[in-house]
Short mmCIF file of C-alpha atoms in Angstrom, two decimals:
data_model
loop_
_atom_site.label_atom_id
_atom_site.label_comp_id
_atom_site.label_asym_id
_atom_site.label_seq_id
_atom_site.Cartn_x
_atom_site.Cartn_y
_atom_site.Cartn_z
CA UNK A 1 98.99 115.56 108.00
CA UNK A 2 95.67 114.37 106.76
CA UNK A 3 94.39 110.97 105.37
CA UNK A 4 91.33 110.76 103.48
CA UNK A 5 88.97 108.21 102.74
CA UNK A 6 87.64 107.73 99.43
CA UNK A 7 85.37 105.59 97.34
CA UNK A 8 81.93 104.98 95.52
CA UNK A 9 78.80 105.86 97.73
CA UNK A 10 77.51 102.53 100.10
CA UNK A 11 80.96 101.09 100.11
CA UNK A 12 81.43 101.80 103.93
CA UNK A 13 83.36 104.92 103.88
CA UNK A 14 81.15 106.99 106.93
CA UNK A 15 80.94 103.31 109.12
CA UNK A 16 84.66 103.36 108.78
CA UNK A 17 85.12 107.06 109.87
CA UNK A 18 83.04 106.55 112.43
CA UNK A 19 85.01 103.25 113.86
CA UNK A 20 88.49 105.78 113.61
CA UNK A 21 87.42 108.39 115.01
CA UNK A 22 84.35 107.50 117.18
CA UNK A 23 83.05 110.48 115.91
CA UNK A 24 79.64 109.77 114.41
CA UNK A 25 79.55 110.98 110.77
CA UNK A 26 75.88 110.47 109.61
CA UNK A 27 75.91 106.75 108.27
CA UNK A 28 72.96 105.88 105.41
CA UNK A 29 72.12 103.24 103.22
CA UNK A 30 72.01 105.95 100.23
CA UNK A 31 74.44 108.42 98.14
CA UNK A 32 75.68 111.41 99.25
CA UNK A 33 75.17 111.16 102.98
CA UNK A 34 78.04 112.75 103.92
CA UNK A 35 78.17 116.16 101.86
CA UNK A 36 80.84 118.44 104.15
CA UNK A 37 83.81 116.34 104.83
CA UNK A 38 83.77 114.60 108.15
CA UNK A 39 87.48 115.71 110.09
CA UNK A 40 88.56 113.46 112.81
CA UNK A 41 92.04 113.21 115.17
CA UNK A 42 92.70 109.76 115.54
CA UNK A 43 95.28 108.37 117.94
CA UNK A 44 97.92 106.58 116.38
CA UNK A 45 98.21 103.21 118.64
CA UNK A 46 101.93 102.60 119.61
CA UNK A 47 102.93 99.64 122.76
CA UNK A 48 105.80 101.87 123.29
CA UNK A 49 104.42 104.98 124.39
CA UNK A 50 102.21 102.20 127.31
CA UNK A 51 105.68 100.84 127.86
CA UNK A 52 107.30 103.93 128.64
CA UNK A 53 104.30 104.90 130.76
CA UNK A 54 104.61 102.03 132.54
CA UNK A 55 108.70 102.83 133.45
CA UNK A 56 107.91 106.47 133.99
CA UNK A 57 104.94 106.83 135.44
CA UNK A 58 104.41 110.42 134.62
CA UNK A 59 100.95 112.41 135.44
CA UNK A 60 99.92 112.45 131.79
CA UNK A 61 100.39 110.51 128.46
CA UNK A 62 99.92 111.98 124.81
CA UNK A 63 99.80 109.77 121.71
CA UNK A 64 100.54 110.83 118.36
CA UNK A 65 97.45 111.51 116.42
CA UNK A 66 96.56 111.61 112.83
CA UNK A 67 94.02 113.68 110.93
CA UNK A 68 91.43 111.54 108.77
CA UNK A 69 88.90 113.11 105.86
CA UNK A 70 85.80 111.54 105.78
CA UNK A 71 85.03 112.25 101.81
CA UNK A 72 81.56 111.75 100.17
CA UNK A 73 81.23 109.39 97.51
CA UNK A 74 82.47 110.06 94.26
CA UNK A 75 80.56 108.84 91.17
CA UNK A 76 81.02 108.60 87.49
CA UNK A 77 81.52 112.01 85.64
CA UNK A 78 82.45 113.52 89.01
CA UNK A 79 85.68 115.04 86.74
CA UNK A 80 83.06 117.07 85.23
CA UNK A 81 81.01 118.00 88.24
CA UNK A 82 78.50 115.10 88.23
CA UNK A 83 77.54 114.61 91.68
CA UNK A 84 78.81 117.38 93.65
CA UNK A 85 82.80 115.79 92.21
CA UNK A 86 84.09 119.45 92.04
CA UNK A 87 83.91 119.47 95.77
CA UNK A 88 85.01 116.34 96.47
CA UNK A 89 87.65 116.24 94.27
CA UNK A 90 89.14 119.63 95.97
CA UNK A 91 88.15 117.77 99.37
CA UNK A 92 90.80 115.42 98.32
CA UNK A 93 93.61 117.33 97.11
CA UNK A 94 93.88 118.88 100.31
CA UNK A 95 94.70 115.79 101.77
CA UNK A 96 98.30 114.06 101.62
CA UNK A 97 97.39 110.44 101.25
CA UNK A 98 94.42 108.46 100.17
CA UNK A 99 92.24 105.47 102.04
CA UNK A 100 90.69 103.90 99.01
CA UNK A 101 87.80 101.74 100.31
CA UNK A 102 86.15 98.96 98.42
CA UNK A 103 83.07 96.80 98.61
CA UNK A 104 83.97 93.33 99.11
CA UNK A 105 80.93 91.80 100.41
CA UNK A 106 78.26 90.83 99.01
CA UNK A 107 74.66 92.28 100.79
CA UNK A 108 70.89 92.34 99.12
CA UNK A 109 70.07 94.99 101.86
CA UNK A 110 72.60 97.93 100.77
CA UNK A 111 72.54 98.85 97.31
CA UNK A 112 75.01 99.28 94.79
CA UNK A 113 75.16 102.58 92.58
CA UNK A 114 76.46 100.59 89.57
CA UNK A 115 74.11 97.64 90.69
CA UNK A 116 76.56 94.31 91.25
CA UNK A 117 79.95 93.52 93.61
CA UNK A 118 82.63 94.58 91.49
CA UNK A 119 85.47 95.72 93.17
CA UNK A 120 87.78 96.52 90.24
CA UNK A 121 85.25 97.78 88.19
CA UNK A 122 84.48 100.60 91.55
CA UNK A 123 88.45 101.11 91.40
CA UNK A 124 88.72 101.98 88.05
CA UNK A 125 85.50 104.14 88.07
CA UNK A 126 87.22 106.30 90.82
CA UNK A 127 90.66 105.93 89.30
CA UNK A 128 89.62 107.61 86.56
CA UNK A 129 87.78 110.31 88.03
CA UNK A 130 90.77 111.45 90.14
CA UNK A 131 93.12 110.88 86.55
CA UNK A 132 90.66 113.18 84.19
CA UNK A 133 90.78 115.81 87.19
CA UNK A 134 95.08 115.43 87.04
CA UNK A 135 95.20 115.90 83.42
CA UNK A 136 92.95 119.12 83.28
CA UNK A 137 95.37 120.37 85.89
CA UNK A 138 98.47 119.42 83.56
CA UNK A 139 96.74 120.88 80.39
CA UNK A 140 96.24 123.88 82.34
CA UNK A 141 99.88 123.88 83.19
CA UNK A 142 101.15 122.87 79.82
CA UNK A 143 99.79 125.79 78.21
CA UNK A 144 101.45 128.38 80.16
CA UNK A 145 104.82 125.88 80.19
CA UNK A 146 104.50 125.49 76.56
CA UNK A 147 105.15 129.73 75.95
CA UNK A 148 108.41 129.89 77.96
CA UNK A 149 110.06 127.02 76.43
CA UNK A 150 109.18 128.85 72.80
CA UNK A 151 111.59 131.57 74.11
CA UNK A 152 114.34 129.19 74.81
CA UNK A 153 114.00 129.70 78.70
CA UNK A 154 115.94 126.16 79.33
CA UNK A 155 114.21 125.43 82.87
CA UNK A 156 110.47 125.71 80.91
CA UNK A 157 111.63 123.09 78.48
CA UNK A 158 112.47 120.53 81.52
CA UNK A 159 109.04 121.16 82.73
CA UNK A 160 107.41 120.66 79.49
CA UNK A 161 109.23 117.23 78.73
CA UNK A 162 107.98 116.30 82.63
CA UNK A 163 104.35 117.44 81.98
CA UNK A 164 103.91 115.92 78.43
CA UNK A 165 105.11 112.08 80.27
CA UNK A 166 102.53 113.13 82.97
CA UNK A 167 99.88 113.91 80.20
CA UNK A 168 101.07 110.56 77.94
CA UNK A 169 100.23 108.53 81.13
CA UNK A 170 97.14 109.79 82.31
CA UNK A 171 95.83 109.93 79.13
CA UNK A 172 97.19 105.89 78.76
CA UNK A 173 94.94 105.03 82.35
CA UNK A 174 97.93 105.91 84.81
CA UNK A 175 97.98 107.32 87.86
CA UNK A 176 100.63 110.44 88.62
CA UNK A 177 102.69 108.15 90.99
CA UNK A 178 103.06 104.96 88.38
CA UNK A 179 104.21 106.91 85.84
CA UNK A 180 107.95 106.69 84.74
CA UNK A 181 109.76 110.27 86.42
CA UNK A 182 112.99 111.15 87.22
CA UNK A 183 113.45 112.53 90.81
CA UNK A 184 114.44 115.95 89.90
CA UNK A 185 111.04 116.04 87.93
CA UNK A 186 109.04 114.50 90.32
CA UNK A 187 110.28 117.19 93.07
CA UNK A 188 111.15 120.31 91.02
CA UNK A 189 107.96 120.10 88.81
CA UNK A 190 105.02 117.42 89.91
CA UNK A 191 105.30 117.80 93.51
CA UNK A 192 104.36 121.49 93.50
CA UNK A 193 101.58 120.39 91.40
CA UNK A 194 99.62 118.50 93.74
CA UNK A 195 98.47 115.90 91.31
CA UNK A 196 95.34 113.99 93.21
CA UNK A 197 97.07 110.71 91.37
CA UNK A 198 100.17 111.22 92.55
CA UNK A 199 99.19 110.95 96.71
CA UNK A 200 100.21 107.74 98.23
CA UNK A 201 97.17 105.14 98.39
CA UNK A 202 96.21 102.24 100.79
CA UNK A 203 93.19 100.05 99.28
CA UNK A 204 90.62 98.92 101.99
CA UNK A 205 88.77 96.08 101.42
CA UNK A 206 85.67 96.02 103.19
CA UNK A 207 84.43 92.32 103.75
CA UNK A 208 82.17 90.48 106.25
CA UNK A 209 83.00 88.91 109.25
CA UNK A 210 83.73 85.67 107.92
CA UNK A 211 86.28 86.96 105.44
CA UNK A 212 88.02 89.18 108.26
CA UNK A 213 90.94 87.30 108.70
CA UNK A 214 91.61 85.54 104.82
CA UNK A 215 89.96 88.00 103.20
CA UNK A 216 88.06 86.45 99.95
CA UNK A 217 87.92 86.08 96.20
CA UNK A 218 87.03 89.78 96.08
CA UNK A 219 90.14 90.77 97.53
CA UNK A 220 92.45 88.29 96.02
CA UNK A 221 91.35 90.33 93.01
CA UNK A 222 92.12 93.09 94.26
CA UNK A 223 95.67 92.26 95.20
CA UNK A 224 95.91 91.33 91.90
CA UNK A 225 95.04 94.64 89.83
CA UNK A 226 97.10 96.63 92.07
CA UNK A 227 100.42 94.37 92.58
CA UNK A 228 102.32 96.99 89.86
CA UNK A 229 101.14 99.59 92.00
CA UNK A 230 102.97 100.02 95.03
CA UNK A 231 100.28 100.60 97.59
CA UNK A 232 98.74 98.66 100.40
CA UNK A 233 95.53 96.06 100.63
CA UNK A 234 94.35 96.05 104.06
CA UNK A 235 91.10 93.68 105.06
CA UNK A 236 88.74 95.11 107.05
CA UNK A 237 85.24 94.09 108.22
CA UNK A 238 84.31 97.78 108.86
CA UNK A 239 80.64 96.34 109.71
CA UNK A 240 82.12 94.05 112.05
CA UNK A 241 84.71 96.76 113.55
CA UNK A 242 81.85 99.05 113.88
CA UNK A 243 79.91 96.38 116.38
CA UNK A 244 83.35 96.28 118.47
CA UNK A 245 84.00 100.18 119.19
CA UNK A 246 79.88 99.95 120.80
CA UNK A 247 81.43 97.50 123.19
CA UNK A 248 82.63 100.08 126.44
CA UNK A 249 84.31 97.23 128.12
CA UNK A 250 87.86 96.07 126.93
CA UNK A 251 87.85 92.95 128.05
CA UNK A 252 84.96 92.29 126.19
CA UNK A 253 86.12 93.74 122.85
CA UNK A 254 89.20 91.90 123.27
CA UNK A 255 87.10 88.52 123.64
CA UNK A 256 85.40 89.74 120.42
CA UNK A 257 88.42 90.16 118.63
CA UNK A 258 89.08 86.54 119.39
CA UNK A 259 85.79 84.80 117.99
CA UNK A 260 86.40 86.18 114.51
CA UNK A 261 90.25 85.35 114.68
CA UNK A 262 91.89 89.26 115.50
CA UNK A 263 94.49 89.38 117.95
CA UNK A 264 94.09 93.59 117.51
CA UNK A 265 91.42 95.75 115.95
CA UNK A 266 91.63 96.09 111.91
CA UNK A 267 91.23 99.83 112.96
CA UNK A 268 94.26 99.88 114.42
CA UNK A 269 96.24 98.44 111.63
CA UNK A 270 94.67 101.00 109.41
CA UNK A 271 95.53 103.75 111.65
CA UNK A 272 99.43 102.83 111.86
CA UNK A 273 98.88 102.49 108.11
CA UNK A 274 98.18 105.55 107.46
CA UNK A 275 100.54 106.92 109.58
CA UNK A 276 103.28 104.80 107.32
CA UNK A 277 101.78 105.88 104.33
CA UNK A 278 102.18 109.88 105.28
CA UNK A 279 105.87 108.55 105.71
CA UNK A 280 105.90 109.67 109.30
CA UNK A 281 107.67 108.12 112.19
CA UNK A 282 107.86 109.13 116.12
CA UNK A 283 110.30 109.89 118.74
CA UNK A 284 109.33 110.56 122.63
CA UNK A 285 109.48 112.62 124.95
CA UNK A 286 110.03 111.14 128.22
CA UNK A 287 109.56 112.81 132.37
CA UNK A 288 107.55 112.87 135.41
CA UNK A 289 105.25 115.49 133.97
CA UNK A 290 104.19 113.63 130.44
CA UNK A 291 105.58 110.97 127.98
CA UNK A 292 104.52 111.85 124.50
CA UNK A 293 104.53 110.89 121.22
CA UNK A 294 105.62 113.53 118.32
CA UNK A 295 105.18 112.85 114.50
CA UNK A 296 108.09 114.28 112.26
CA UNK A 297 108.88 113.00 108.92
CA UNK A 298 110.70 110.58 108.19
CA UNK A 299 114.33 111.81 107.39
CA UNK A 300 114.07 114.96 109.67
CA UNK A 301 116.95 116.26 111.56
CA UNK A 302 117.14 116.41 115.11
CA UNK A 303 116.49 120.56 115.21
CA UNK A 304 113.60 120.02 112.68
CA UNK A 305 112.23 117.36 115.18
CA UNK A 306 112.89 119.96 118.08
CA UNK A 307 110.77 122.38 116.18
CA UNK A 308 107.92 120.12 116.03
CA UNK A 309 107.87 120.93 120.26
CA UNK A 310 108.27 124.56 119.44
CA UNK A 311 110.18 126.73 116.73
CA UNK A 312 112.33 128.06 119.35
CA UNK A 313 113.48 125.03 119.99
CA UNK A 314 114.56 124.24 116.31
CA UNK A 315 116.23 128.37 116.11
CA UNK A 316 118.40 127.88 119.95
CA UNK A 317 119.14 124.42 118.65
CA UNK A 318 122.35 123.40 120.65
CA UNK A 319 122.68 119.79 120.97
CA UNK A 320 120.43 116.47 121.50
CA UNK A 321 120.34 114.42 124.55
CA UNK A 322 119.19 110.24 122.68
CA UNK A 323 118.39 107.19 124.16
CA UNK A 324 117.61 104.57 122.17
CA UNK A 325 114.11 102.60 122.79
CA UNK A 326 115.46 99.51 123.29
CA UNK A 327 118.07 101.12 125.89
CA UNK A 328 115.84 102.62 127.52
CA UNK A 329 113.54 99.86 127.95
CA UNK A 330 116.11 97.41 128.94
CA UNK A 331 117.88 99.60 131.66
CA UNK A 332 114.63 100.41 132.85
CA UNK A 333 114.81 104.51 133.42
CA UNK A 334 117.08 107.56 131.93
CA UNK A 335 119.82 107.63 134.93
CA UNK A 336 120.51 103.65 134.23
CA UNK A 337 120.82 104.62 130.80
CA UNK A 338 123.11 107.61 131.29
CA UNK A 339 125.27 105.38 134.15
CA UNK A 340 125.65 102.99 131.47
CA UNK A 341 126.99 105.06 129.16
CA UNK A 342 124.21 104.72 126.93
CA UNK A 343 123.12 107.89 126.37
CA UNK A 344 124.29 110.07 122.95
CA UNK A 345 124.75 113.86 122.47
CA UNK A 346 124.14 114.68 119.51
CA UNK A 347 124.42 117.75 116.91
CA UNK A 348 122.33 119.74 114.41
CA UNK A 349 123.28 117.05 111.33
CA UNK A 350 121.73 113.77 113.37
CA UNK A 351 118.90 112.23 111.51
CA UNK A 352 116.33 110.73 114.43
CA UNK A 353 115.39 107.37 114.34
CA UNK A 354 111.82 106.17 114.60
CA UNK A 355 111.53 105.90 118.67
CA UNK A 356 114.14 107.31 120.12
CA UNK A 357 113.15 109.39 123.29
CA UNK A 358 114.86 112.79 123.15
CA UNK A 359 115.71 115.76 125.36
CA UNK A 360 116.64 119.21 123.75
CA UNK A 361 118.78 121.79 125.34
CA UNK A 362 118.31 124.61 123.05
CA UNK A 363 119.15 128.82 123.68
CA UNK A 364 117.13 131.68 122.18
#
């Protein structure tokens, strides 16, 4: 699953990869810097998978990790092609959630495309690029819809009532996801469509170190214009956050953290964010030989989660061996779990819960 980060040109967008990923995406003061998008794996931080390190002590440890997009910035007219925004715009579709970053600091020494601080104004810009490319795709779609339903064909004429709300919204400054849907429409006929709009969103605001912790008027504004929206505002000093992943040492990040008022990297935060946003959760995977992490959806079954380890696993499926996180942290290994009689079996319909450490027995 891929995040991508998105926003106007010299809004922090590279600096931020960058501090995720510590991979180093070229970083300039000027548009267009980063032309192919940036991919990095980013480790999804998680004090359970140290804990269970910690009670196991197994030879190796793997975290859950999440793909991020480093995107170049989009401009005005980028619906149209302005700006290389044809392949940025496809750049983002293939991603399944958005990291929408904004300026919210003010700085004489990095320039502004549109020329002031504006964060609302840089929202709406981009907001609109991403809706103008949506409603070419549901014109597109609409005209093809639009010739079964003339023949009567009954499921065409559900598709065309779903489309024309789409188009009615976009056209009225919408986005995909705020707009009014049923869920049989939203899954049988705007799903499939992969509607740029319609991707979950987490707004970054990007402030200086003094706003790091209370964020500023920028932000409260922010907050503001997207309260109807049902998406995130995370504050982030990316310059700031960019100083602390220089710093090798830990101890002396962590005494960092604590001058500007952090008791964890904003990074971090995002990170699990995004991971949220994806709507994906983790279970374990628990013995001498590794502890590890594994993303599944949330709402998967415990053979779909056994097919994450391989498909074999999900095809023999036979039964689930749970523990609970909390039981197995409080009885302190698997046998004091299993000689408390806290330790389920469970079949093919059992929905996993976010942390519980698993063992399949499966037969192919």
């Amino acid at each position: 699953m891929k995040a991508g980060i998105v926003g106007l040109p010299n809004v922090g967008k590279s600096t931020l990869f960058n501090c995720l990923s510590n991979a180093k995406a070229q970083s300039a003061n000027f548009p267009f810097c980063t032309i192919e998008p940036n991919v990095g794996v980013v480790n999804v931080p998680d004090p359970r998978l140290l804990k269970l390190e910690e009670l196991v002590n197994p030879e190796k440890v793997v975290p859950a990790t999440v793909e991020i997009v480093d995107i170049a910035g989009l401009v005005k007219g980028a619906s149209k092609g302005e700006g290389l925004g044809n392949q940025f715009l496809g750049n983002i579709r293939e991603t399944d959630a958005i990291l929408h970053v904004l300026r919210c600091f003010e700085d004489d020494n990095i320039v502004h495309v549109d020329g002031s601080i504006d964060p609302i104004r840089d929202k709406e810009t981009i907001d609109m690029e991403l809706q103008l490319k949506d409603l070419e795709t549901t014109e597109k779609k609409l005209e093809k819809v639009k010739r079964a339903a003339k023949t009567g064909n009954k499921e065409a004429q559900k598709e065309e009532a779903a489309l024309l709300k789409v188009k009615a919204g976009l056209e009225a400054g919408k986005s995909v996801r705020a707009i009014d849907l049923t869920e049989d429409e939203r899954k049988e006929f705007i799903a499939p469509l992969q509607f740029i709009t319609d991707k979950p969103v987490m707004y970054v605001c990007n402030v200086d170190e003094g706003a790091a912790v209370e964020g500023n008027a920028h932000v409260e504004k922010v907050r503001e214009a997207v309260k109807d929206e049902n998406a995130e505002v995370l504050v982030l000093a990316v310059g700031t956050e960019a100083d602390i992943t220089e710093l090798d040492d830990f101890e002396e990040r962590q005494m960092f953290l604590q001058d500007i008022g952090l008791d964890e990297p904003g990074s971090a935060k995002l990170i699990r964010g995004a991971y949220q946003l994806l709507d994906l959760q983790t279970y374990f995977t628990a013995g001498v030989k590794e502890v590890r992490a594994w993303t599944i959806p949330v709402g998967a079954s415990a053979p779909q989660a056994a097919g994450v380890i391989h498909t074999d696993f999900e095809k023999g499926f036979i039964r689930a061996e749970v523990i609970g996180y909390d039981d197995y942290v409080n009885f302190g290994s698997e046998a004091k779990v299993k000689e408390a009689g806290k330790m389920r079996v469970e079949g093919k319909e059992y929905i996993v819960k976010d942390g519980d450490v698993m063992h399949f027995r499966f037969n192919v």
